[in-house]
Coordinates of C-alpha atoms and ligand atoms in Angstrom, one line a residue:
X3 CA -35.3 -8.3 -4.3
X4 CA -36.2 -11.4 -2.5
X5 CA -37.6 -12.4 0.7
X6 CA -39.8 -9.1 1.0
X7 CA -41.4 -9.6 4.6
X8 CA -43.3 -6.3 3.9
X9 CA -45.5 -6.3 1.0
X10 CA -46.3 -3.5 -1.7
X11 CA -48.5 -2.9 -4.8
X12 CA -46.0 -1.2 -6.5
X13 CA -42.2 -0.5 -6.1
X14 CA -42.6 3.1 -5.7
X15 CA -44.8 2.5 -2.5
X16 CA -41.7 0.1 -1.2
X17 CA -38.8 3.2 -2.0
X18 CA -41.4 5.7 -0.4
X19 CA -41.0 3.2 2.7
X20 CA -37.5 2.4 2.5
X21 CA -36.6 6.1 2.1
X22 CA -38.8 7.7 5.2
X23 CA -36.8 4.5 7.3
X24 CA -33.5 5.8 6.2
X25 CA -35.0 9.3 7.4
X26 CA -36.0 8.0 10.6
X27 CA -32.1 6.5 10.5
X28 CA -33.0 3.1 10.8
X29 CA -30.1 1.1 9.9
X30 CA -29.7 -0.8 6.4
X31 CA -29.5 -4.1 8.4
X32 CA -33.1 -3.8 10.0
X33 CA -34.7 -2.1 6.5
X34 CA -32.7 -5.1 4.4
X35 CA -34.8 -7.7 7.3
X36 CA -38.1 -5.6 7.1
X37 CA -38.5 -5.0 3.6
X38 CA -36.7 -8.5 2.1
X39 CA -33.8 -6.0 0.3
X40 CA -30.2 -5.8 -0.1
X41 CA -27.6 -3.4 1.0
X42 CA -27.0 -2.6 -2.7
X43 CA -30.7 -2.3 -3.4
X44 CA -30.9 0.4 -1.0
X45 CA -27.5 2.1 -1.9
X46 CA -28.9 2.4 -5.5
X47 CA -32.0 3.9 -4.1
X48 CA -30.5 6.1 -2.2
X49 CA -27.9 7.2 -5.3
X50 CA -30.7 7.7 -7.7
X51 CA -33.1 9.5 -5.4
X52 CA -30.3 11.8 -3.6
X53 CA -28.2 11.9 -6.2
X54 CA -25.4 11.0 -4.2
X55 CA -24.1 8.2 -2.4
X56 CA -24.9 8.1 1.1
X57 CA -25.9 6.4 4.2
X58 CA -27.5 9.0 7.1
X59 CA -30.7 11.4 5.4
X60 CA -31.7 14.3 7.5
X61 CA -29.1 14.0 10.0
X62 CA -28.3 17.5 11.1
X63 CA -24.7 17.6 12.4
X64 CA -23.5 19.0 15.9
X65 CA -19.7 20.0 15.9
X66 CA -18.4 18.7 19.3
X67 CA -14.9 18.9 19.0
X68 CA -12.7 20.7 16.2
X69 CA -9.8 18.3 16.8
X70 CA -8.8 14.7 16.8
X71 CA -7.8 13.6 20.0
X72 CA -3.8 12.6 20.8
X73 CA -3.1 12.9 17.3
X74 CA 0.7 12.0 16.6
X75 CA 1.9 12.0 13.1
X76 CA 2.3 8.6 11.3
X77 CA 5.9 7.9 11.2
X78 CA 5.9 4.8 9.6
X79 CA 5.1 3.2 6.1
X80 CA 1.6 1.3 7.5
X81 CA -1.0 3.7 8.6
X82 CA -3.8 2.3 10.8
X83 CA -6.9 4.3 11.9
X84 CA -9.1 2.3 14.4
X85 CA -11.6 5.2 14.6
X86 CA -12.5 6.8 11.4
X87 CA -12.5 10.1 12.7
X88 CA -15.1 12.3 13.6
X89 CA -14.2 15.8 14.9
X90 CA -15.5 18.8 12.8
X91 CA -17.9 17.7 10.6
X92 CA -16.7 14.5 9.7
X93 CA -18.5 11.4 9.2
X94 CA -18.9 8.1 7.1
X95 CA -21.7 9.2 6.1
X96 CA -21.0 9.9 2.2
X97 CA -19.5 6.2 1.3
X98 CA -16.2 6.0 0.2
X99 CA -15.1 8.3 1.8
X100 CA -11.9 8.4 3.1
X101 CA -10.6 9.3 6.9
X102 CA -9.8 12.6 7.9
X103 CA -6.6 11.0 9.9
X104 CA -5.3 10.5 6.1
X105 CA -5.4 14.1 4.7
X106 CA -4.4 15.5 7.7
X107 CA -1.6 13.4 7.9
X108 CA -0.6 14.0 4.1
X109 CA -1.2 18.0 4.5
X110 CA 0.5 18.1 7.6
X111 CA 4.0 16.5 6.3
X112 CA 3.7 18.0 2.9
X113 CA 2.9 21.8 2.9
X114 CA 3.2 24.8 5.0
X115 CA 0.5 27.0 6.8
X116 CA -1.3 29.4 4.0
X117 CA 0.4 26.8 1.0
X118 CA -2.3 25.5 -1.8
X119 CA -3.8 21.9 -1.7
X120 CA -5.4 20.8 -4.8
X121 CA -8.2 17.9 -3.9
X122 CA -9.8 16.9 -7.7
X123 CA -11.6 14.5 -5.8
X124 CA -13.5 16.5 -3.1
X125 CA -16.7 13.8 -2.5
X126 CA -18.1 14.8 0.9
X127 CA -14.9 17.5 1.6
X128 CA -12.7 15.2 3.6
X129 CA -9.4 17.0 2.9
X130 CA -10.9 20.4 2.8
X131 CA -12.2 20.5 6.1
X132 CA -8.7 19.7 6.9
X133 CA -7.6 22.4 5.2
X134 CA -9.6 25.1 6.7
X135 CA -8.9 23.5 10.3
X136 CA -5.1 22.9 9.8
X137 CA -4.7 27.4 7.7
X138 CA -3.9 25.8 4.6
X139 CA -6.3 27.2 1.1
X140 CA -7.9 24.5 -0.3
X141 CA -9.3 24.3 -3.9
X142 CA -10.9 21.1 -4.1
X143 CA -14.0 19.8 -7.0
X144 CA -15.9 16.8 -7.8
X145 CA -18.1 16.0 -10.9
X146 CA -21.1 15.6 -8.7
X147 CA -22.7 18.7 -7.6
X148 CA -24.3 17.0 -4.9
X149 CA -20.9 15.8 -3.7
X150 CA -20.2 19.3 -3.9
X151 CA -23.3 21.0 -2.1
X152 CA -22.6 18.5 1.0
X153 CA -18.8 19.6 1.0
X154 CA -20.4 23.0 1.5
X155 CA -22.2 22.4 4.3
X156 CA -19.2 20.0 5.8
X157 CA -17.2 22.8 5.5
X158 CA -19.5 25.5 6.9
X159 CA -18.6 25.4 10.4
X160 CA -17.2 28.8 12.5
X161 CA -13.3 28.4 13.2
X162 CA -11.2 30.8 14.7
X163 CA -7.6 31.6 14.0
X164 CA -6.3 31.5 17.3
X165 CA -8.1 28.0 17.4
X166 CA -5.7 27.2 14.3
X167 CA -2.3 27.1 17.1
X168 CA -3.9 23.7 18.9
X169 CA -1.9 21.7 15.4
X170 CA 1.6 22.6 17.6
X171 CA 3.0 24.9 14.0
X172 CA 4.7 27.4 15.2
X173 CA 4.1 30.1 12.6
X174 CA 1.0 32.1 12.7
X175 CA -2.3 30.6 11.3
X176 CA -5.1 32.2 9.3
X177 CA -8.4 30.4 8.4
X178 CA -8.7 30.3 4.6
X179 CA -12.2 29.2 3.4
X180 CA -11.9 26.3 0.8
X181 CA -12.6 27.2 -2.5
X182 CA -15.3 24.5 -3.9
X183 CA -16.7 23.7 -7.0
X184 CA -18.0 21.0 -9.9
X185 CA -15.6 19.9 -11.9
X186 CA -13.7 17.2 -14.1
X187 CA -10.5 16.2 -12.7
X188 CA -9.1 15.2 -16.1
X189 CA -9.4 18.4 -16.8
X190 CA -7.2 21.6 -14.8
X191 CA -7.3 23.5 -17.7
X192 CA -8.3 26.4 -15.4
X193 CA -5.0 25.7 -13.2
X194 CA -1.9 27.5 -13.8
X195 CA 1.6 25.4 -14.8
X196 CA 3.3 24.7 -11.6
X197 CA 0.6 26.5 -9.1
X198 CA -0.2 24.1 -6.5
X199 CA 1.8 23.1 -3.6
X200 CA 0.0 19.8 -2.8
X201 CA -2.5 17.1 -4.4
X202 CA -4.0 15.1 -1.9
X203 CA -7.0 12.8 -3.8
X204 CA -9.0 9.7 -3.6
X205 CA -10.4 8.4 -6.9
X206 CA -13.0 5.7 -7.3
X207 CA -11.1 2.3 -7.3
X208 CA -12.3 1.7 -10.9
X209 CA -16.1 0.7 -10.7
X210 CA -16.4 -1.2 -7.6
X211 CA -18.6 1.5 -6.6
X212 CA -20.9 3.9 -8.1
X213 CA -20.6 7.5 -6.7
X214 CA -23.4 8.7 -9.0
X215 CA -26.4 7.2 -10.7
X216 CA -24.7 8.1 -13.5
X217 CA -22.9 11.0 -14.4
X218 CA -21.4 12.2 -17.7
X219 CA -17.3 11.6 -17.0
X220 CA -17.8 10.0 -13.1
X221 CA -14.9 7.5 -13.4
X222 CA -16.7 5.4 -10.9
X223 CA -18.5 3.8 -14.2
X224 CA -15.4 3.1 -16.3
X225 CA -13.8 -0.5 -16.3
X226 CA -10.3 -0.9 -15.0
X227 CA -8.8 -0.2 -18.4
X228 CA -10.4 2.6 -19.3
X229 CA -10.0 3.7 -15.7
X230 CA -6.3 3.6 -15.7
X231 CA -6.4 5.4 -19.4
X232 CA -8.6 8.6 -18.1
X233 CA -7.0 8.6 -14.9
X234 CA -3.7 9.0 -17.1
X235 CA -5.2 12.5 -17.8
X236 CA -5.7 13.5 -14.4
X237 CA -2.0 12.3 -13.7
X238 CA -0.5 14.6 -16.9
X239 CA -2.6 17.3 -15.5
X240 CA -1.4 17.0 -12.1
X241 CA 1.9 17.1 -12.8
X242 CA 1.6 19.8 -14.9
X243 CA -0.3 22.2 -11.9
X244 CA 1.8 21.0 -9.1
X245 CA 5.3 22.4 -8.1
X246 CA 8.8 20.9 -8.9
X247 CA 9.9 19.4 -5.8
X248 CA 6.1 19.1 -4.2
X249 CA 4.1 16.0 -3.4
X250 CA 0.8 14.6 -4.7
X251 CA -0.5 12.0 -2.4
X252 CA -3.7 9.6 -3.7
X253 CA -5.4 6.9 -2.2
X254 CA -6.4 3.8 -3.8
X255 CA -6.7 -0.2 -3.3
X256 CA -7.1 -3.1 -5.6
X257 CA -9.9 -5.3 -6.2
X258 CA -11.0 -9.0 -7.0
X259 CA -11.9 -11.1 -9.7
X260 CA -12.2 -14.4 -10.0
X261 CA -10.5 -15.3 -6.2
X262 CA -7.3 -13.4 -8.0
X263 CA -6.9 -9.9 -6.9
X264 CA -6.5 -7.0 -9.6
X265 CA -3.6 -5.2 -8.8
X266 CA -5.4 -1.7 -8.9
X267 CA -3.0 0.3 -6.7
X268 CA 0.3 -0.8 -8.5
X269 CA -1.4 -0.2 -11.9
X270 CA -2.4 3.2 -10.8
X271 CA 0.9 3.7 -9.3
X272 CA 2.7 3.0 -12.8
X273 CA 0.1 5.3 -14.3
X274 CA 1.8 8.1 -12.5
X275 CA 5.0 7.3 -12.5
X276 CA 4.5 7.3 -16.5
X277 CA 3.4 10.5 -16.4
X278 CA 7.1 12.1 -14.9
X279 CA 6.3 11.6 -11.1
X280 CA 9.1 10.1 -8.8
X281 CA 8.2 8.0 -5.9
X282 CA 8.5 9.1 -2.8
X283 CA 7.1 7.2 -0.2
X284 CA 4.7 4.0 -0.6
X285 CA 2.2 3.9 2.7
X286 CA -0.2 1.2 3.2
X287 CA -3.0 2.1 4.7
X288 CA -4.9 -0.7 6.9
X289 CA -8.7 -1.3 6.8
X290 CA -10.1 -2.0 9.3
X291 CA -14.1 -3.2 8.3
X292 CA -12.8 -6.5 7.4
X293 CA -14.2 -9.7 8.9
X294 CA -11.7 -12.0 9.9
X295 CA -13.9 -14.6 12.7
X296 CA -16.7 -17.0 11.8
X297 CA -18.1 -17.5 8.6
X298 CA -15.6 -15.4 7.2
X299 CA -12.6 -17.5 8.6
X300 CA -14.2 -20.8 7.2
X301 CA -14.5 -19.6 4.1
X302 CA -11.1 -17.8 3.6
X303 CA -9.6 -21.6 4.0
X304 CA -12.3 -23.4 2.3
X305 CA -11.8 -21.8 -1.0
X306 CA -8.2 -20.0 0.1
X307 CA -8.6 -16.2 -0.5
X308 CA -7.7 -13.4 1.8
X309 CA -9.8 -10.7 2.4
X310 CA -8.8 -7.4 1.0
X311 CA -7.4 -5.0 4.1
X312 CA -5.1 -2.5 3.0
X313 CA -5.1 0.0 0.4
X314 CA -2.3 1.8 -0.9
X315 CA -1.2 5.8 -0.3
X316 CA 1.3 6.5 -2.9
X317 CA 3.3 9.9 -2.5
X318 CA 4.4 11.3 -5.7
X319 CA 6.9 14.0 -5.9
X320 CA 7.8 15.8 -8.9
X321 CA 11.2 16.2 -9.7
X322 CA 13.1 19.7 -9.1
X323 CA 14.6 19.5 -12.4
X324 CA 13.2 17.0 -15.3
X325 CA 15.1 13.4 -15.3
X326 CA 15.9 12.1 -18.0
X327 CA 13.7 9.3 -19.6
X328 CA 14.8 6.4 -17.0
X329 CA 18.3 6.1 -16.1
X330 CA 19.3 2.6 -14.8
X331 CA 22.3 1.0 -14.0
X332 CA 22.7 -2.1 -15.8
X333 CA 22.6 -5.0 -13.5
X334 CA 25.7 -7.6 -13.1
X335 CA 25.1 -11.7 -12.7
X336 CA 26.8 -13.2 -9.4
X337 CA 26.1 -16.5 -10.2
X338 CA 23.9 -18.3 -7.7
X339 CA 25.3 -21.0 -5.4
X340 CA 23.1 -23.5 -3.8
X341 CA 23.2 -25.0 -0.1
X342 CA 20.8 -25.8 1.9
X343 CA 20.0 -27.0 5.7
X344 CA 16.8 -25.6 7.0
X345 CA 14.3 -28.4 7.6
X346 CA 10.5 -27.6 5.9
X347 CA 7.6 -28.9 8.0
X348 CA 5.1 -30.3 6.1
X349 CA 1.9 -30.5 8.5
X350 CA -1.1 -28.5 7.5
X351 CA -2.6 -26.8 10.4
X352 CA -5.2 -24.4 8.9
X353 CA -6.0 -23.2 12.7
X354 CA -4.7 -20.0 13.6
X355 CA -4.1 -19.1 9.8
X356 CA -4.0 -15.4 9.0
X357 CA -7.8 -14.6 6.4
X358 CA -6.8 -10.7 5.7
X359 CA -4.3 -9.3 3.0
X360 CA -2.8 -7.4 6.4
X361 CA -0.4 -10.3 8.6
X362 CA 0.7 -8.7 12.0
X363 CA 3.2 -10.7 13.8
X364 CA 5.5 -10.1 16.6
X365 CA 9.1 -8.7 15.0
X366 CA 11.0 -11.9 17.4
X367 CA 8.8 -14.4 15.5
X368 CA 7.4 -12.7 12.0
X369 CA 9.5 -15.2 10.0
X370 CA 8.3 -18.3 11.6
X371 CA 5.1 -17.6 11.3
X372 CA 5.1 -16.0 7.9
X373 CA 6.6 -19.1 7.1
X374 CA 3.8 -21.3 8.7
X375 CA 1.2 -19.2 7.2
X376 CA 2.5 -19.4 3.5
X377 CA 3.4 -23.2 3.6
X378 CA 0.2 -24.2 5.3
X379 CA -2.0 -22.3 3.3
X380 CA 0.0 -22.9 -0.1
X381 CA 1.7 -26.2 -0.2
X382 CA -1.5 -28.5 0.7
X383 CA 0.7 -30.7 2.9
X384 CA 2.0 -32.0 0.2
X385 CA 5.8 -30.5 -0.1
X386 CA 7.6 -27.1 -1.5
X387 CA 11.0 -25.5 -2.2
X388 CA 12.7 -22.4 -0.8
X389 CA 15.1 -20.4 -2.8
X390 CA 16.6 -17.5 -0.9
X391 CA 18.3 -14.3 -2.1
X392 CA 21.2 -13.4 0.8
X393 CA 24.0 -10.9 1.2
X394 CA 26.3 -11.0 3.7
X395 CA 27.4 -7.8 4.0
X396 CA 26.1 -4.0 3.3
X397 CA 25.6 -3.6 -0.5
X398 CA 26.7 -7.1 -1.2
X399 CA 26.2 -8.4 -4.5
X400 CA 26.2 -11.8 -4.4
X401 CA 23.5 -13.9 -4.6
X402 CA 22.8 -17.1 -3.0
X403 CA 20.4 -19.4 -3.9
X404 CA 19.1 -22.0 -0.9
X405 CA 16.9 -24.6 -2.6
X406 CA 15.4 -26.9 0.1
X407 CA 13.9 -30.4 -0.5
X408 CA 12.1 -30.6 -4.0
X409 CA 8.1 -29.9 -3.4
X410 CA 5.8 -29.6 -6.3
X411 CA 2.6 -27.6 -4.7
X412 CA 4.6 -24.5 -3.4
X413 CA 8.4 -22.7 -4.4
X414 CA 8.6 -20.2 -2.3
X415 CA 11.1 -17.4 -2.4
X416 CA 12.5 -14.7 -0.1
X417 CA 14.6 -12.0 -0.2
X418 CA 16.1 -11.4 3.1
X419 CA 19.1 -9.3 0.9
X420 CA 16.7 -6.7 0.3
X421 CA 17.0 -5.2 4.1
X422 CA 20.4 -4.8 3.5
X423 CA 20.8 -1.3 1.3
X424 CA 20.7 -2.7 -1.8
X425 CA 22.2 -0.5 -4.8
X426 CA 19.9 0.0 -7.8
X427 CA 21.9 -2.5 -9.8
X428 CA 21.1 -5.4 -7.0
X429 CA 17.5 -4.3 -7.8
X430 CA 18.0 -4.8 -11.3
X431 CA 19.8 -7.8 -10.9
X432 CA 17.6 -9.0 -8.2
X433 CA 14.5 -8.9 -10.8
X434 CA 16.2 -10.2 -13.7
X435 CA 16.6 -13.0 -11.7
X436 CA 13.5 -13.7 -9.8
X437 CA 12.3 -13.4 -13.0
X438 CA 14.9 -16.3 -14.2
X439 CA 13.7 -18.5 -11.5
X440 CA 10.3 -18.3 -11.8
X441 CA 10.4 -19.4 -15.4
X442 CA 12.7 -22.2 -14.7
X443 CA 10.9 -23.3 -11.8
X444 CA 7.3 -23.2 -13.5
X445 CA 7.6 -26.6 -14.6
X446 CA 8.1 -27.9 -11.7
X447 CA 4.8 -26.4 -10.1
X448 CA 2.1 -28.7 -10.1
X449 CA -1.3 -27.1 -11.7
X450 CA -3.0 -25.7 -9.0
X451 CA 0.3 -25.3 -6.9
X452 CA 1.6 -21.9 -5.9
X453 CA 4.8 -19.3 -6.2
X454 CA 4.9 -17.0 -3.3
X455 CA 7.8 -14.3 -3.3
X456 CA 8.9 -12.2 -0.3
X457 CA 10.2 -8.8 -1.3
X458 CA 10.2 -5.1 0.2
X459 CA 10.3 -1.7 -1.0
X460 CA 13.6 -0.2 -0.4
X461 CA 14.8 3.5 -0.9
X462 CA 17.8 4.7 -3.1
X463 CA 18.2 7.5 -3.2
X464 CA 15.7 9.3 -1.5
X465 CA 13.3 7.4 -3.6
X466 CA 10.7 4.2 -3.4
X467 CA 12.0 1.8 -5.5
X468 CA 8.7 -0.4 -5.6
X469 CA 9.6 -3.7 -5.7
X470 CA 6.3 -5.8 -5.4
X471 CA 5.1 -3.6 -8.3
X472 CA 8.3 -4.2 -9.9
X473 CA 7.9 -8.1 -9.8
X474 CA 4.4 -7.7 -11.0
X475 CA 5.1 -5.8 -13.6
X476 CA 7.7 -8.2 -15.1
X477 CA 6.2 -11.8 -14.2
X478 CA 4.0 -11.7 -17.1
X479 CA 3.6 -15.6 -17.5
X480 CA 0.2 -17.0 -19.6
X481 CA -0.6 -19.6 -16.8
X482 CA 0.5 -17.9 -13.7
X483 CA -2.0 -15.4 -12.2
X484 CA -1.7 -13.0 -9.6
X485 CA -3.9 -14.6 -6.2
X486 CA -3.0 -12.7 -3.3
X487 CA -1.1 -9.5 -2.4
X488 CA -0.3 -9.5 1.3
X489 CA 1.3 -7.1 3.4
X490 CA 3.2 -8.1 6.8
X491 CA 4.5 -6.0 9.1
X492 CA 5.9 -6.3 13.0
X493 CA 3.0 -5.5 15.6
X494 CA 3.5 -1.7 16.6
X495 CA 7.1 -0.3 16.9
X496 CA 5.9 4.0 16.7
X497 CA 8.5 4.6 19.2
X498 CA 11.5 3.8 17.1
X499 CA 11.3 6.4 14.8
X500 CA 11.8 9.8 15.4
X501 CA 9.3 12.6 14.4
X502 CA 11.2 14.9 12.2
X503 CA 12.7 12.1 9.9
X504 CA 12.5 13.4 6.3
X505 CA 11.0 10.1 5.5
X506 CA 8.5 7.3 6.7
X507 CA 10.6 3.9 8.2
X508 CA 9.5 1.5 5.8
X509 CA 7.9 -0.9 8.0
X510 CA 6.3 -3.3 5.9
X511 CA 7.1 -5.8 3.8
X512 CA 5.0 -7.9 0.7
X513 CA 4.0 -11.6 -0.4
X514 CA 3.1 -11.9 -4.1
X515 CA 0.7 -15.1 -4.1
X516 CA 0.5 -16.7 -7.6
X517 CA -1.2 -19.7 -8.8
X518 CA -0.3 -22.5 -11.6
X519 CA -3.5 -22.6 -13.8
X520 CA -5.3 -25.9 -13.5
Ligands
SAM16 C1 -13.5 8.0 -3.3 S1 -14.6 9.4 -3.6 C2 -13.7 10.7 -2.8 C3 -14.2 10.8 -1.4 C4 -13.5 11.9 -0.6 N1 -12.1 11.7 -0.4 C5 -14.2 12.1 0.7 O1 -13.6 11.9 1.7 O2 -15.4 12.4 0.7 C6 -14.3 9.7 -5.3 C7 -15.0 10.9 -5.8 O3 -14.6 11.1 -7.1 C8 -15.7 11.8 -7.8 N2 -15.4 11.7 -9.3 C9 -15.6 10.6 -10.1 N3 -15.2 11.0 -11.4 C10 -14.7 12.3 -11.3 C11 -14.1 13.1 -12.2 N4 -14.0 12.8 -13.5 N5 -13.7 14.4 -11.8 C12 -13.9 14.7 -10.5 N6 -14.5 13.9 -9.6 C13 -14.9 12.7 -10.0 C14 -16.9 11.0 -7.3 O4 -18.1 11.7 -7.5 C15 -16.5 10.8 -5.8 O5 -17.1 11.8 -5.1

């Protein structure tokens, strides 16, 4: 606490204040200014003396409209919500909660009226209100019973079936009140083997915020290690309770430390896949909170970091039958050739350089300026190599390795190959030797200096093959850390893609930042 402008004699007498304020719903910005405290000051407050984690006390809530407005399913891999969402019950008021738009969209695709969704993560009762609005039954929990007695009363509102028809499915609706209760999500003992026909969740992202004061078993408390290793339970149990062939979709993002991001979302990703689940889709899901003017731009280039804005929406399916313990082709070496012709620019603009994890460019010019924004960001002005993977033709195999003008600050490679269907031995190959090359070319990186690698997901099969994740998992090296995970995709392109593909166009595509030690 610093800067109090409002004095006290005790502390109690300045939470007494802070608390009526926040029952008046005075924002945290003019309580912060009044009473000299931070937004985390009064977040803890409110956790310890509500028990819960959120931002609006004594707010009673009016249900205007039962129904997001001009909703259109996402057809695409990125998923961007300007508004949060606020029909029904909904609000931001619990925090870290997630928007409806997401559930809906996830229950929508993924299970028929009057099927079973399984939320083990209920907080505020996001995806159940969904549920009872959308005649799917619902059984959702959380450890917090405070979490749980607010989902109660955001999912106490009057619905009729006939209402239910407004979602365009054709079959006939009921309303099926969500069954809610306090529970341990590593722990569906109580579930049946292959019972549920959907899991649609958002954990905490490790401990980067508290959802409890604390609570006996709230994962919100446990360090990313011990994170991943409990929320390996909930993943055994989940694929345990849902159906062969069914989806589980969950919700998470990474975080920083050190100005080098945590790669969260892929760990968690490889957390499930360990546990027998198949990938089906990969969304990234945009945030939109970030601050990307002012202050915020200055400092992104002063001490070059991006600001975190997407998360990650993994779909899991479980397999029909069981697979076998990982099946791979085994991959075949091309060779690499080596000319070269495109000219590098070397002048650092830093205007007009992208500050988010999220780069939106025009599809006519995304290259360029993908190119612009990783070598004037990355190679100080002071020179870099490209080394590109092509392939002529569909399925092509070979290789080809461009390596232009010898740069010591940034080797940046791309993977252009990648949109053209490879086969799951080009994969294999494909990391074997971006893997080659980033050993070999180590060396040559000056400390400090930077590798950045363009890749994409692709989809053999009917199935993600995650190739960022991929390339993270194998680019172990002592003195090369992960800085920055970016995601770039064209500016909008909905039209393209029509509604009743099986699967999401994979629209975007990844640069994996990684710095030389000093
Ligand atoms: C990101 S929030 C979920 C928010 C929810 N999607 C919503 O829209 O309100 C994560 C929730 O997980 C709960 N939680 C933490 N550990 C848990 C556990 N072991 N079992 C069940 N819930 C847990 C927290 O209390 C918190 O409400």
């Amino acid at each position: 606490m610093s800067n109090q402008k409002v004095s006290f004699k005790t502390e109690k007498e300045l939470q007494r204040a802070i608390l009526q304020e926040k029952t008046r719903g005075t924002p945290d910005i003019e309580i912060g200014q009044k009473y000299g405290v931070t937004f985390r000051y009064i977040e803890r407050l409110i956790t310890k003396s509500q028990g819960i984690n959120i931002s609006f006390l004594g707010v009673s809530k009016k249900v205007k409209t039962l129904y997001p407005k001009d909703f259109k399913e996402e057809q695409t891999t990125v998923w961007s919500f300007k508004q949060r969402g606020n029909w029904a019950t909904h609000s931001g008021e619990y925090r870290g909660n997630w928007s409806p738009y997401i559930p809906r969209n996830v229950i929508l695709k993924y299970s028929k009226p009057g099927e079973l969704v399984l939320d083990y993560f209920c907080g505020a009762g996001t995806t159940a209100v969904e549920c009872k609005l959308v005649g799917r039954k619902c059984i959702a929990f959380d450890i917090n019973d405070k979490a749980i007695e607010l989902s109660k009363k955001n999912t106490n509102f009057s619905v009729e079936s006939q209402q239910l028809t407004l979602i365009g499915e054709k079959s006939h609706l009921k309303v099926y009140e969500p069954k809610l209760s306090v529970s341990d999500a590593r722990d569906l003992s109580f579930l049946q083997d292959n019972s549920i026909d959907l899991i649609c969740a958002h954990p905490p992202y490790a401990n980067i915020l508290h959802y409890t004061d604390y609570r006996e078993g709230d994962l919100s408390f446990f360090d990313i290690e011990e994170f991943l290793k409990e929320m390996a339970k909930v993943a055994k149990e989940s694929f345990r309770v849902l159906k062969p062939g069914r989806q589980c979709a969950i919700l998470i993002g990474d975080t920083r430390r050190k100005k080098h991001v945590i790669p969260l979302g892929f760990k968690l990703i490889n957390v499930y896949l360990d546990a027998g689940f198949k990938l089906r889709e990969l969304v990234i899901k945009r945030q939109h909170n970030c601050k990307t003017t002012g202050f915020w731009y200055a400092n992104s280039i002063k001490y070059n970091f991006l600001l975190l804005a997407h998360e990650y929406l993994p779909i899991f399916e479980k397999p029909k039958t069981p697979l076998p313990l990982s099946v791979r082709e085994r991959g075949i070496d091309y060779g690499l050739v080596v000319p070269t012709l495109e000219k590098p620019s070397l002048k650092r603009k830093l205007d007009g350089l992208e500050t988010t994890t999220v780069w939106i460019f025009p599809e006519k010019d995304l290259g360029k300026r993908l190119n612009k924004n990783v070598i004037d960001r990355y190679s100080n002005g002071r020179g870099y190599s490209t080394i590109t993977f092509v392939s002529h033709f569909k399925n092509e195999m070979k290789f080809t390795e461009r390596n232009i003008q010898k740069g010591k600050e940034l080797i940046f490679i791309k993977s252009p190959f990648l949109s053209n269907n490879p086969s799951h031995s080009n994969v294999e190959h494909y990391l074997k030797k971006t893997k080659e090359i980033a050993s070999r070319e180590l060396p040559n990186i000056s400390k400090g200096g930077f590798l950045a690698i363009q890749t994409q997901d692709v989809r053999i099969d009917g199935y993600i093959e995650p190739l960022a994740k991929r390339i993270i998992n194998t680019l172990t090296m002592e003195n090369l850390w992960l800085k920055e995970i970016v995601v770039t995709t064209p500016k909008e392109q909905e039209s393209e893609t029509e509604a009743s593909s099986e699967y999401l166009k994979i629209s975007h595509q990844y640069l994996l930042i990684y710095e030389k030690a000093k």
